[in-house]
Structure formats: C-alpha cells, structure tokens
Coordinates of C-alpha atoms and ligand atoms in Angstrom, one line a residue:
M1 CA 24.8 -96.6 110.3
N2 CA 26.9 -97.6 107.0
K3 CA 29.4 -95.7 105.3
V4 CA 32.7 -96.0 102.8
A5 CA 35.8 -96.4 104.2
T6 CA 37.9 -93.8 103.4
D7 CA 41.3 -93.5 103.9
Y8 CA 42.8 -95.7 106.5
S9 CA 39.9 -96.0 108.2
F10 CA 38.2 -98.8 107.7
G11 CA 34.8 -100.8 108.6
L12 CA 33.8 -104.0 108.4
F13 CA 33.4 -105.7 104.7
I14 CA 29.7 -106.8 104.4
N15 CA 27.4 -108.5 100.9
G16 CA 29.4 -105.0 99.3
E17 CA 29.2 -102.3 101.9
W18 CA 31.3 -101.0 104.5
R19 CA 30.1 -100.6 107.9
I20 CA 32.6 -98.7 110.0
K21 CA 31.1 -99.6 113.6
E22 CA 31.5 -98.2 116.6
D23 CA 34.1 -100.4 118.5
T24 CA 36.9 -99.4 116.6
V25 CA 40.8 -100.4 117.1
P26 CA 44.0 -98.2 116.2
V27 CA 46.5 -100.1 114.0
L28 CA 49.9 -98.9 114.5
N29 CA 52.8 -98.5 112.8
K30 CA 56.1 -101.2 114.3
Y31 CA 58.3 -99.5 113.9
N32 CA 58.0 -96.3 115.7
Q33 CA 53.7 -97.5 117.7
E34 CA 52.5 -94.1 116.1
K35 CA 49.0 -94.8 115.0
I36 CA 48.4 -95.7 110.8
G37 CA 44.4 -96.7 110.1
E38 CA 41.8 -97.9 112.7
T39 CA 39.7 -100.9 112.1
S40 CA 36.1 -101.9 113.4
I41 CA 35.3 -104.5 115.6
T42 CA 33.1 -107.5 114.6
N43 CA 30.2 -109.0 116.7
E44 CA 28.4 -111.8 116.9
S45 CA 25.4 -110.5 114.4
D46 CA 28.2 -109.4 111.9
V47 CA 29.4 -112.7 111.6
K48 CA 25.5 -113.8 111.0
E49 CA 25.1 -111.3 108.4
A50 CA 28.4 -111.6 106.4
V51 CA 28.2 -115.7 106.1
E52 CA 24.4 -115.3 105.4
S53 CA 25.6 -112.4 102.3
A54 CA 28.6 -114.8 101.7
K55 CA 25.6 -118.0 100.7
K56 CA 23.1 -116.1 99.4
A57 CA 25.7 -114.5 96.9
F58 CA 27.1 -118.1 96.2
Q59 CA 23.3 -119.0 95.0
V60 CA 24.0 -115.8 91.7
P61 CA 26.1 -117.9 88.7
F62 CA 29.6 -115.7 88.3
S63 CA 30.6 -117.0 85.5
L64 CA 34.3 -118.2 85.4
Y65 CA 35.4 -116.1 82.8
D66 CA 34.1 -113.2 84.8
R67 CA 35.8 -114.2 87.7
Y68 CA 38.9 -115.1 85.5
Q69 CA 38.4 -111.4 84.2
V70 CA 38.1 -109.8 87.5
L71 CA 40.9 -111.0 89.4
L72 CA 43.2 -110.3 86.7
K73 CA 41.5 -106.8 87.1
V74 CA 43.0 -107.0 90.6
A75 CA 46.2 -108.7 90.1
Q76 CA 46.7 -105.4 87.7
L77 CA 45.6 -102.8 89.9
L78 CA 48.1 -103.8 92.5
K79 CA 50.9 -103.5 90.2
D80 CA 49.3 -100.0 89.6
N81 CA 48.9 -99.3 93.4
T82 CA 52.6 -101.2 94.6
E83 CA 54.0 -98.7 96.6
E84 CA 50.5 -97.4 98.8
F85 CA 50.6 -101.5 99.5
A86 CA 54.3 -102.1 100.0
A87 CA 54.1 -99.2 102.6
I88 CA 51.1 -100.3 103.9
I89 CA 52.7 -103.3 104.7
A90 CA 56.4 -102.0 105.6
Q91 CA 54.1 -99.9 108.4
E92 CA 51.6 -102.2 110.1
V93 CA 54.1 -105.2 109.7
G94 CA 57.1 -103.5 110.0
K95 CA 58.5 -105.8 107.2
P96 CA 61.7 -103.5 105.0
I97 CA 60.2 -101.6 102.1
N98 CA 62.1 -103.6 99.6
E99 CA 60.3 -106.7 101.3
A100 CA 57.5 -104.8 100.9
R101 CA 57.5 -104.4 97.8
G102 CA 58.0 -108.1 97.1
E103 CA 55.5 -109.2 98.2
V104 CA 53.0 -106.8 96.4
G105 CA 54.8 -108.5 93.6
R106 CA 54.6 -112.0 94.3
S107 CA 50.7 -111.1 95.4
A108 CA 50.0 -110.0 92.1
L109 CA 51.2 -113.4 90.6
T110 CA 49.2 -115.4 93.3
L111 CA 46.0 -113.3 92.2
E112 CA 47.4 -114.2 87.8
N113 CA 48.1 -117.5 88.9
S114 CA 44.2 -117.7 90.4
A115 CA 42.2 -116.1 87.6
E116 CA 44.3 -118.5 85.1
E117 CA 43.4 -121.6 86.9
A118 CA 40.0 -120.7 87.4
K119 CA 39.8 -121.5 83.5
R120 CA 41.1 -125.0 84.1
I121 CA 39.4 -126.1 87.3
H122 CA 38.7 -129.7 84.8
G123 CA 37.3 -133.5 85.6
E124 CA 38.1 -136.8 84.6
E125 CA 36.8 -139.4 82.4
I126 CA 36.4 -142.2 84.8
P127 CA 36.8 -146.5 82.6
V128 CA 33.8 -148.0 84.8
E129 CA 33.4 -149.9 82.0
A130 CA 35.9 -151.9 83.2
A131 CA 34.6 -153.3 86.2
P132 CA 33.0 -156.7 85.1
G133 CA 29.1 -155.5 84.5
S134 CA 29.7 -152.1 83.9
E135 CA 30.2 -152.6 79.8
N136 CA 27.7 -150.0 79.4
R137 CA 28.2 -147.9 81.5
K138 CA 30.6 -144.3 81.2
A139 CA 31.7 -142.0 83.5
F140 CA 33.2 -138.4 84.8
T141 CA 34.0 -136.4 86.6
R142 CA 33.7 -132.8 87.7
R143 CA 34.8 -129.9 90.3
Y144 CA 31.7 -127.6 92.2
P145 CA 32.4 -125.1 94.2
V146 CA 32.5 -125.9 98.1
G147 CA 30.1 -122.7 98.9
V148 CA 31.5 -120.2 102.1
V149 CA 34.9 -120.5 102.7
A150 CA 36.3 -119.2 105.8
A151 CA 39.9 -117.9 104.8
I152 CA 42.3 -116.7 108.0
T153 CA 45.4 -115.4 107.4
P154 CA 48.5 -114.9 109.9
F155 CA 49.9 -111.0 110.3
N156 CA 53.7 -112.0 108.9
V157 CA 52.3 -111.9 105.3
P158 CA 49.2 -109.6 105.4
L159 CA 49.4 -109.4 101.4
N160 CA 50.4 -112.6 99.4
L161 CA 48.5 -114.8 101.9
V162 CA 45.2 -113.5 101.3
C163 CA 45.9 -113.3 97.8
H164 CA 46.6 -117.6 98.2
K165 CA 42.9 -117.9 99.7
V166 CA 40.7 -115.4 98.2
G167 CA 42.2 -115.7 95.0
P168 CA 41.5 -119.4 94.2
A169 CA 38.3 -119.6 96.6
L170 CA 37.2 -116.8 93.7
A171 CA 38.6 -118.8 91.0
A172 CA 36.4 -122.0 92.1
G173 CA 33.5 -120.2 92.0
N174 CA 32.8 -119.8 96.1
S175 CA 32.0 -116.8 98.7
V176 CA 35.0 -115.6 100.8
V177 CA 34.4 -114.3 104.7
L178 CA 37.8 -113.4 105.0
K179 CA 39.0 -112.7 108.8
P180 CA 42.7 -111.2 108.5
A181 CA 44.7 -111.2 111.2
E182 CA 44.2 -108.2 114.0
Q183 CA 47.6 -107.1 114.1
T184 CA 47.9 -106.1 110.2
P185 CA 44.1 -105.8 108.6
L186 CA 44.9 -102.7 106.5
T187 CA 46.4 -104.3 103.6
A188 CA 44.1 -106.7 103.0
L189 CA 41.2 -104.1 103.7
L190 CA 43.3 -101.8 101.1
L191 CA 42.9 -105.6 98.5
T192 CA 38.9 -105.7 99.3
R193 CA 38.5 -101.9 97.9
L194 CA 40.2 -103.2 94.6
F195 CA 38.2 -105.5 94.2
E196 CA 35.2 -103.1 94.7
E197 CA 36.5 -101.5 92.1
A198 CA 37.5 -104.8 89.6
G199 CA 33.7 -105.3 90.1
L200 CA 33.6 -108.0 92.1
P201 CA 29.3 -109.0 92.4
K202 CA 28.4 -108.7 96.0
G203 CA 28.8 -111.1 99.3
R204 CA 31.6 -112.7 97.4
L205 CA 33.8 -111.3 99.3
N206 CA 33.5 -110.1 103.4
V207 CA 35.6 -109.0 105.4
L208 CA 36.1 -109.2 109.3
T209 CA 38.6 -107.2 111.8
G210 CA 39.2 -108.1 114.6
E211 CA 40.8 -110.5 117.3
G212 CA 41.2 -114.1 116.3
H213 CA 40.0 -116.0 119.4
E214 CA 36.9 -113.9 119.0
V215 CA 35.7 -113.7 115.9
G216 CA 37.0 -117.2 115.0
P217 CA 34.6 -119.5 117.2
L218 CA 31.6 -117.0 116.0
L219 CA 32.9 -118.2 112.3
T220 CA 33.1 -121.4 113.4
S221 CA 30.2 -122.4 115.0
N222 CA 28.5 -121.0 112.0
P223 CA 26.9 -124.0 110.2
D224 CA 26.8 -122.2 107.1
V225 CA 30.6 -122.0 106.1
N226 CA 31.1 -124.4 104.1
M227 CA 34.8 -124.3 104.8
F228 CA 37.9 -123.1 106.9
T229 CA 41.3 -122.3 104.8
F230 CA 43.8 -121.0 107.9
T231 CA 47.2 -120.0 108.1
G232 CA 48.8 -119.2 110.9
S233 CA 50.0 -120.8 114.6
P234 CA 50.0 -125.0 114.8
Q235 CA 47.7 -124.0 118.8
V236 CA 45.2 -122.3 117.0
G237 CA 45.1 -124.3 113.7
E238 CA 44.8 -127.6 115.8
R239 CA 41.2 -125.5 117.2
I240 CA 39.6 -125.3 114.2
R241 CA 40.0 -128.0 112.9
K242 CA 38.1 -129.7 116.4
E243 CA 36.0 -127.3 115.9
A244 CA 35.4 -127.4 112.1
G245 CA 34.0 -130.7 113.1
L246 CA 32.6 -132.8 109.5
R247 CA 33.8 -129.5 107.2
D248 CA 36.7 -129.7 105.1
V249 CA 39.8 -127.7 106.4
A250 CA 43.2 -126.6 104.9
L251 CA 45.9 -125.6 107.7
E252 CA 49.3 -124.1 106.7
L253 CA 50.6 -124.4 110.4
G254 CA 54.3 -123.6 111.5
N255 CA 57.6 -124.9 111.1
N256 CA 61.0 -125.5 112.4
S257 CA 62.6 -125.0 109.1
A258 CA 66.4 -126.7 108.5
T259 CA 69.1 -126.4 106.2
I260 CA 71.9 -128.4 104.8
V261 CA 75.5 -127.7 103.4
H262 CA 77.1 -130.4 102.5
K263 CA 81.1 -130.7 102.0
D264 CA 80.4 -130.6 98.4
A265 CA 78.4 -127.3 98.3
D266 CA 79.0 -124.1 97.3
I267 CA 79.9 -122.1 100.2
D268 CA 79.8 -118.6 99.5
Q269 CA 76.3 -119.3 98.1
A270 CA 75.0 -121.1 101.0
A271 CA 76.9 -118.8 103.5
Q272 CA 74.9 -115.7 101.8
L273 CA 71.2 -117.7 101.2
V274 CA 71.4 -118.3 105.3
A275 CA 72.1 -115.6 106.0
Q276 CA 69.7 -113.8 103.8
K277 CA 66.5 -116.6 104.3
S278 CA 67.3 -116.4 108.2
F279 CA 66.1 -113.0 108.6
N280 CA 64.0 -112.4 105.8
N281 CA 60.8 -109.8 108.1
A282 CA 63.1 -110.6 111.1
G283 CA 62.8 -114.3 110.9
Q284 CA 58.3 -114.0 111.1
V285 CA 58.5 -116.1 107.9
C286 CA 56.8 -120.0 107.9
I287 CA 60.0 -121.5 106.4
S288 CA 62.4 -119.0 107.5
V289 CA 66.0 -120.6 108.3
Q290 CA 65.7 -121.9 111.6
R291 CA 67.9 -125.3 112.0
V292 CA 71.2 -125.3 109.8
Y293 CA 73.1 -128.4 110.0
V294 CA 76.7 -127.9 108.1
H295 CA 78.6 -131.1 107.3
D296 CA 82.2 -131.4 109.5
D297 CA 84.7 -130.6 106.4
V298 CA 82.8 -127.0 105.8
Y299 CA 81.5 -125.7 108.6
D300 CA 84.4 -123.0 109.9
Q301 CA 84.5 -122.0 106.8
F302 CA 80.6 -121.3 106.4
L303 CA 80.2 -120.2 110.4
G304 CA 83.0 -117.6 109.4
K305 CA 80.9 -116.3 106.3
V306 CA 77.5 -116.3 108.3
R307 CA 78.5 -114.8 111.1
E308 CA 80.2 -111.8 109.0
A309 CA 77.3 -111.5 106.4
T310 CA 75.2 -111.3 109.6
S311 CA 76.8 -108.7 111.1
Q312 CA 76.5 -106.3 108.5
I313 CA 73.1 -106.9 108.5
K314 CA 71.2 -103.1 109.0
L315 CA 68.1 -102.8 111.1
G316 CA 66.3 -99.6 111.4
D317 CA 63.0 -98.0 109.9
P318 CA 61.6 -100.0 107.3
M319 CA 60.3 -97.7 105.1
D320 CA 63.7 -96.4 104.9
P321 CA 65.4 -98.5 101.8
S322 CA 68.7 -99.0 103.3
T323 CA 67.3 -101.0 105.6
Q324 CA 67.2 -104.4 105.7
M325 CA 65.5 -105.9 108.9
G326 CA 63.0 -104.0 111.0
P327 CA 61.0 -104.5 113.7
M328 CA 59.3 -107.8 115.5
I329 CA 55.6 -107.3 115.2
A330 CA 55.7 -106.9 118.9
E331 CA 58.1 -105.8 122.2
E332 CA 56.1 -109.0 123.8
E333 CA 57.9 -111.0 120.7
A334 CA 60.7 -110.2 121.1
A335 CA 60.8 -110.3 125.0
R336 CA 60.0 -114.3 123.9
V337 CA 62.6 -114.3 121.5
E338 CA 65.6 -113.1 123.9
E339 CA 64.0 -115.4 126.2
W340 CA 64.2 -118.5 124.5
V341 CA 68.1 -117.2 123.6
N342 CA 69.1 -116.3 127.0
E343 CA 67.7 -120.1 128.0
A344 CA 69.8 -121.3 125.4
V345 CA 72.9 -120.2 126.4
A346 CA 72.0 -120.9 129.5
E347 CA 72.2 -124.6 128.4
G348 CA 75.0 -124.4 126.9
A349 CA 74.9 -122.4 123.3
A350 CA 77.1 -120.0 122.2
I351 CA 76.5 -116.5 119.9
E352 CA 78.3 -115.9 117.0
T353 CA 76.8 -112.5 116.4
G354 CA 73.8 -110.7 117.5
G355 CA 71.8 -112.1 120.8
K356 CA 70.5 -108.6 122.1
R357 CA 67.2 -107.0 122.2
D358 CA 66.5 -103.0 121.8
G359 CA 62.3 -102.9 122.3
V360 CA 60.7 -103.9 119.7
F361 CA 64.0 -104.8 117.4
Y362 CA 65.4 -108.4 118.9
Q363 CA 69.4 -108.6 116.6
P364 CA 70.0 -111.3 114.1
T365 CA 71.5 -114.4 116.0
V366 CA 73.8 -117.3 114.7
L367 CA 73.6 -119.4 117.7
T368 CA 76.0 -122.2 118.0
N369 CA 76.9 -125.3 120.4
V370 CA 73.3 -126.2 120.2
N371 CA 71.5 -129.4 120.9
S372 CA 68.0 -130.5 119.4
E373 CA 65.9 -130.1 123.0
M374 CA 66.6 -126.7 123.2
K375 CA 63.4 -124.6 122.5
V376 CA 65.8 -122.3 119.6
C377 CA 65.8 -125.6 117.9
K378 CA 63.1 -128.3 119.1
Q379 CA 60.1 -125.3 118.4
E380 CA 59.6 -122.8 116.0
V381 CA 61.6 -119.3 117.3
F382 CA 59.3 -117.1 114.0
G383 CA 61.5 -114.8 115.3
P384 CA 65.6 -113.7 113.4
V385 CA 67.5 -116.4 115.3
V386 CA 69.6 -119.4 113.8
A387 CA 71.0 -122.0 115.1
I388 CA 74.4 -123.6 113.1
D389 CA 75.4 -127.3 114.3
S390 CA 77.7 -130.3 112.7
Y391 CA 77.2 -134.1 110.9
A392 CA 79.6 -136.1 109.9
D393 CA 77.1 -138.1 107.2
E394 CA 74.8 -138.1 104.9
D395 CA 72.2 -140.3 106.9
E396 CA 72.8 -138.8 110.0
V397 CA 72.0 -135.2 109.0
I398 CA 68.8 -136.6 107.7
S399 CA 67.7 -138.0 110.8
F400 CA 69.0 -135.0 112.6
V401 CA 66.0 -132.6 110.0
N402 CA 63.3 -135.2 110.2
D403 CA 63.7 -135.0 114.3
S404 CA 61.1 -132.6 114.3
E405 CA 57.6 -132.2 114.9
Y406 CA 57.3 -130.1 111.5
G407 CA 57.3 -130.5 108.3
L408 CA 57.4 -127.5 106.0
Q409 CA 60.1 -127.8 104.4
A410 CA 63.9 -128.0 104.1
G411 CA 67.4 -126.7 102.3
L412 CA 70.1 -128.6 101.3
F413 CA 73.2 -127.9 99.0
T414 CA 74.6 -130.3 97.7
N415 CA 75.7 -130.5 94.5
S416 CA 75.5 -134.8 94.6
L417 CA 72.4 -135.5 92.3
A418 CA 72.8 -138.9 94.7
F419 CA 72.2 -137.3 97.7
A420 CA 69.2 -135.1 97.0
M421 CA 67.9 -138.0 95.8
K422 CA 67.9 -139.5 99.1
A423 CA 67.1 -136.4 100.9
M424 CA 63.8 -136.6 98.7
D425 CA 63.3 -139.6 99.6
H426 CA 64.1 -139.5 103.2
I427 CA 63.4 -136.1 104.6
H428 CA 59.6 -135.3 105.5
V429 CA 58.6 -132.1 104.0
G430 CA 56.3 -131.0 102.0
G431 CA 59.1 -129.5 99.9
L432 CA 62.4 -129.7 99.5
I433 CA 65.2 -127.3 98.1
V434 CA 67.5 -128.2 96.7
N435 CA 70.5 -125.5 96.5
D436 CA 68.8 -122.8 98.3
T437 CA 67.4 -123.1 101.3
S438 CA 63.9 -124.1 103.4
G439 CA 63.0 -120.4 102.9
Y440 CA 62.4 -120.5 98.7
R441 CA 58.9 -120.1 97.2
V442 CA 56.8 -119.3 93.8
D443 CA 53.6 -118.9 94.2
H444 CA 52.0 -121.5 91.9
M445 CA 54.4 -124.5 93.2
P446 CA 52.7 -126.8 95.5
Y447 CA 53.1 -125.6 99.0
G448 CA 52.1 -127.1 102.6
G449 CA 52.9 -129.3 105.5
V450 CA 53.0 -133.1 106.9
K451 CA 53.1 -132.9 110.3
K452 CA 52.6 -130.4 112.9
S453 CA 53.3 -128.3 109.6
G454 CA 49.6 -128.5 108.8
T455 CA 47.6 -130.7 106.0
G456 CA 46.5 -129.8 102.4
K457 CA 48.3 -127.5 99.6
E458 CA 48.5 -123.7 98.9
G459 CA 49.8 -122.3 95.3
P460 CA 46.7 -121.9 93.0
R461 CA 45.9 -124.9 91.1
Y462 CA 45.6 -127.4 94.3
A463 CA 43.8 -124.7 96.8
I464 CA 41.3 -125.0 93.9
E465 CA 41.6 -128.8 94.6
E466 CA 40.9 -128.3 98.5
M467 CA 38.3 -125.1 97.9
T468 CA 36.3 -127.7 95.3
E469 CA 34.2 -131.2 95.8
E470 CA 34.8 -134.0 92.9
K471 CA 31.4 -135.0 92.0
I472 CA 30.9 -138.5 89.6
V473 CA 28.3 -138.9 86.7
V474 CA 28.0 -142.1 85.9
F475 CA 25.6 -143.7 82.5
N476 CA 23.9 -146.1 82.2
L477 CA 23.7 -146.2 78.5
Ligands
LIG1 N1 52.1 -122.7 106.6 C1 51.8 -121.1 106.4 O1 52.1 -120.7 104.7 C2 52.6 -120.5 107.0 C3 52.9 -119.2 106.6 C4 52.9 -118.0 107.8 C5 52.2 -118.3 108.6 N2 52.5 -119.0 109.1 C6 52.6 -119.3 110.4 O2 51.8 -118.1 111.5 C7 52.6 -118.2 112.9 C8 52.6 -117.2 112.8 O3 51.1 -116.4 112.6 P1 50.2 -115.4 113.7 O4 50.5 -115.2 114.6 O5 49.7 -114.3 112.6 O6 48.9 -117.1 113.6 P2 47.9 -116.7 114.9 O7 47.8 -119.0 114.8 O8 47.9 -116.1 116.7 O9 46.9 -116.4 114.0 C9 46.2 -116.0 112.3 C10 45.2 -115.9 113.0 O10 44.3 -116.5 113.5 C11 43.3 -115.9 113.9 N3 42.8 -116.5 115.4 C12 43.7 -116.6 116.9 N4 42.2 -117.5 117.3 C13 41.7 -118.2 117.3 C14 40.6 -118.9 117.4 N5 40.3 -119.4 118.5 N6 40.0 -119.4 115.9 C15 39.9 -118.5 114.8 N7 41.1 -117.6 114.5 C16 41.9 -116.6 115.2 C17 44.2 -114.5 113.8 O11 43.5 -113.4 114.5 C18 45.0 -114.1 113.0 O12 44.3 -114.0 111.7 C19 53.9 -118.8 112.8 O13 53.2 -120.2 113.3 C20 53.7 -119.3 110.8 O14 55.0 -120.4 110.9 C21 52.3 -120.1 108.1
LIG2 O1 55.4 -117.2 105.5 C1 55.4 -118.2 105.5 C2 55.2 -118.2 104.0 O2 54.1 -119.1 103.8 C3 56.2 -117.9 102.9 S1 56.4 -116.6 102.0 O3 56.1 -115.7 101.8 O4 54.9 -117.9 100.9 O5 57.1 -116.9 100.9

C-alpha cells in the first residue's frame, strides 16, 4: 500500500513515492523520550526495489544544469525552513537548538557548494605525445558518474552529513540509495520532501529506514550498488569495506582528536575554544576535542580557565535557547561514558569538573592525571569528556598526538610559524588546524582521515572525485 507521507510519520521513499509499511518504529525526542515521529522498517524486497529504481533512474539523462538547479533549490528551501529542520534535529538528536540552526545553515552551504561543483567537473589533457612513438597521439580524460551510490549516515549530524553524501552524488550524476541512522531518520526524510518539491527526477534519491545491521548487509550484497559512502563507526566501516569487495568505498570514521596548546599561544582563546569544542553536541562529534596537550609553562593557567568555562555550561532541554548542552543519544551511551571515566579514575585520573551522570545526561567533564592507555585517551569517547595532559617540548607533543590509531584532525594553538610547519609535516592526520581546535570544519574544505579514521575525502569537490570514474580517451591521429 503506497501513501504520501504526512507530518512526521514517514514511509520509505522508493522511485519517487512514499511507501508506508505495516512495520513501523517510533522516533523519540532524546530529552524526554516522547514520540515525535514514526518511520517504516525496510525489508529485503524494499532494498531490491530501491536499488532497481536507482539503477533505472541512472539511465535517464539528468543534465548538469538541471542537477545544479535542483541542488540550489533544495538549499534555498532548507534556508526557508530553517526553524522546522532545527526543531527536528534538536529533538531527534538532543542537540541544542542554536547548534541545530547552525547545522541547517551549514547544510544549505553544502548543497550550494555541491551545485557549484557540478559545473566544475572536468578531466585534463594528458600529453601522451611526450612518450617516444606516441608523437601523433593526443589524449584527455573525462569523469563519469559511478552509477548507484549507497549512502549510510550516522546519528550525530543527521542533516549536514546526509547533504555531504547526497549533494555530491547527485551533482556528479549518480543515483542514491540513502540509509540514515535509525536514531535520527526524520531529518533525512524531511530533506527528501524538499528534493521532491524541487523536482528531483524519480528514482534519483531513494531512502530506506531501519536498523543498520539489517538494511546494511542487504545493500552491500546487492551487486547493482556501485559505490558505498559511509560515515560512522570504524567497526561498521570495516565491515562495509569487506562486504563491498572490489567496489569503491569512502569511509569517514571516528577519532580521538588531539589539540596542542603551546606556551606562546593565546591562552584565553585556546581555553574558550577547547571548552566549547569538547562539548558541542555532548561531545558526539567525530572531531570533538578529546585529548589536550598543554605546554608545562602554561598548564596551570590553561587548566584553570577550561575548568571554569566548563563548569558554567548549562545543561537542559535542547529546545530551550539557553541550553548549551543536551542529553546524549541514549542512556546506554551516557552509562558507557560514565564507566570509562570511572575506570580512568580507578587508574589514577582526577576529575577537575563534571564526572556525574543523570539518566541520559553526562556532565561536561575535564580529566587530568591521565595516561595514553586509559580508554578516555586511547579510544574514541564520543561523549562530553576531555582529558588534559602536559608536555615539555615540540617533538614530545607531536609523538603524543601521533600515538593514536586514529588520524582525522588535530588542533594546534601557537604563534610560532616554525612549530606550526613542523606539526604540519609530522602530525599524521587528514587536517591540522592552527590556532583553533581539531573541531574546526567548513563544508567545502577537503575533510577525511588517515589510519582508523577512514579513507577518502568529503567536501563536495573531493566527494565528487570519489563518486566519479576517470576515463581517458587517446586519439591516434
Ligand atoms: N569522520 C566523520 O566525518 C564522522 C562524522 C560523524 C560521525 N562519525 C563517527 O560515527 C560514529 C558514531 O555514529 P553512529 O553511532 O551512528 O555510528 P554507527 O557506525 O553505529 O552507525 C552509522 C550508520 O551505519 C549503519 N549501520 C550499522 N550497522 C551496519 C551494517 N552492518 N552495515 C551497514 N550499515 C550499518 C547505522 O544504521 C547508521 O546508519 C563515531 O565513531 C563517529 O566518530 C564520523
Ligand atoms: O561528527 C563529525 C562531523 O563531520 C563534524 S561536522 O559536524 O561536520 O563539523
């Protein structure tokens, strides 16, 4: 039975039609656990049909200019509907409303930039005539869409991280099957309504909701999916890479992000930004500041300021504009963070502020006396906890930052250009942010990790490269 979606009771979106299923699941407000919407559960034949519809739509021409226009239109619609989107994000994630508004604004920019980059897809001239025997030849490359892209996204940034996949994939000329996170599917489904309104051709975007461990394997085992673009945990990312076989896979995974505060830094600025970027979205951000290394000379001064700023963070209902930090995504997650902090304390760590849980809330927490073997340093906390340690010299702190299985972004506060350049050369990450924290990102920059943080880059221009195949044509003239 096919019905049009109404309010926040959504069906699946397959071949341009909403399909409300008998099997549904409620979506909860993460602050008060009240039901705010409902989604359908995807089964095997839905996956098959969604992929088939994407494959068929891919055969129908969709001009570059039309792609540009649809993406720009959706960006504008997003801006026009900022308040509705922000309210849904705030409720389904538990993200403070002001942060949620920021996410909507960034998402519109991501789509605008995807539209712009659609016009810049190009190959290059290759001087094959430079090889002896090829004097009569000329060659150039062009980029072609891969076909059907399966996009799988996490709960923490449910709009912008969807835009980072759907925007470039459509701009490049692909069709998409999107599987948003089960905890936060409403935002992606609302966005789908905007794509409908903007006139996206049927089948170019299909949306399947449900548990990742059920829908994911149905997508990876479908041979008509040509590429997977995934943002989420390293465990799931590794699994998708194995199941995808020889098909392309882009992976944006976790991090235990480090930020260095050198002795010559602006300590007020560093403390204020660390206290903010450790606790945005309750620390559930892949580039959230987790490990901070402070030069011995400024350690006490910096710690005092971070402790003070952190202890003033106001927790509460994400819909209240004065709230600075909301709940975590689920009580089990808050309990896991509590366990990791308690374990660190048992191993010698000190709680400078925070350290307590109340249901789904975990207080913004600053730890000291930490060591690199503690889970709160070694693994990704993905919660509101920052561990602060000291260092004596530049080489030592570079080795501390690199002592990680991850490598997404790192921050460095310093006024020394020489140290900044040395850090750029020797810190093994996808991005180094000087005079800001690891948590800085704008949406058109190349963004992606090394080591266990993933492979491939996002930012529309770079994602389009991932989502297209380069072909060379050689003329024997
Ligand atoms: N590098 C980045 O850009 C970035 C951005 C945001 C989040 N993250 C990472 O995401 C993680 C937190 O997000 P999460 O808890 O939603 O991650 P997750 O890996 O649990 O889930 C992500 C998505 O994968 C799906 N999934 C689960 N099992 C699957 C399977 N077997 N096959 C296919 N898909 C499956 C989920 O349903 C969800 O849609 C953290 O590690 C965080 O660092 C990384
Ligand atoms: O969670 C990780 C996100 O990629 C960070 S951001 O929201 O894009 O800045």
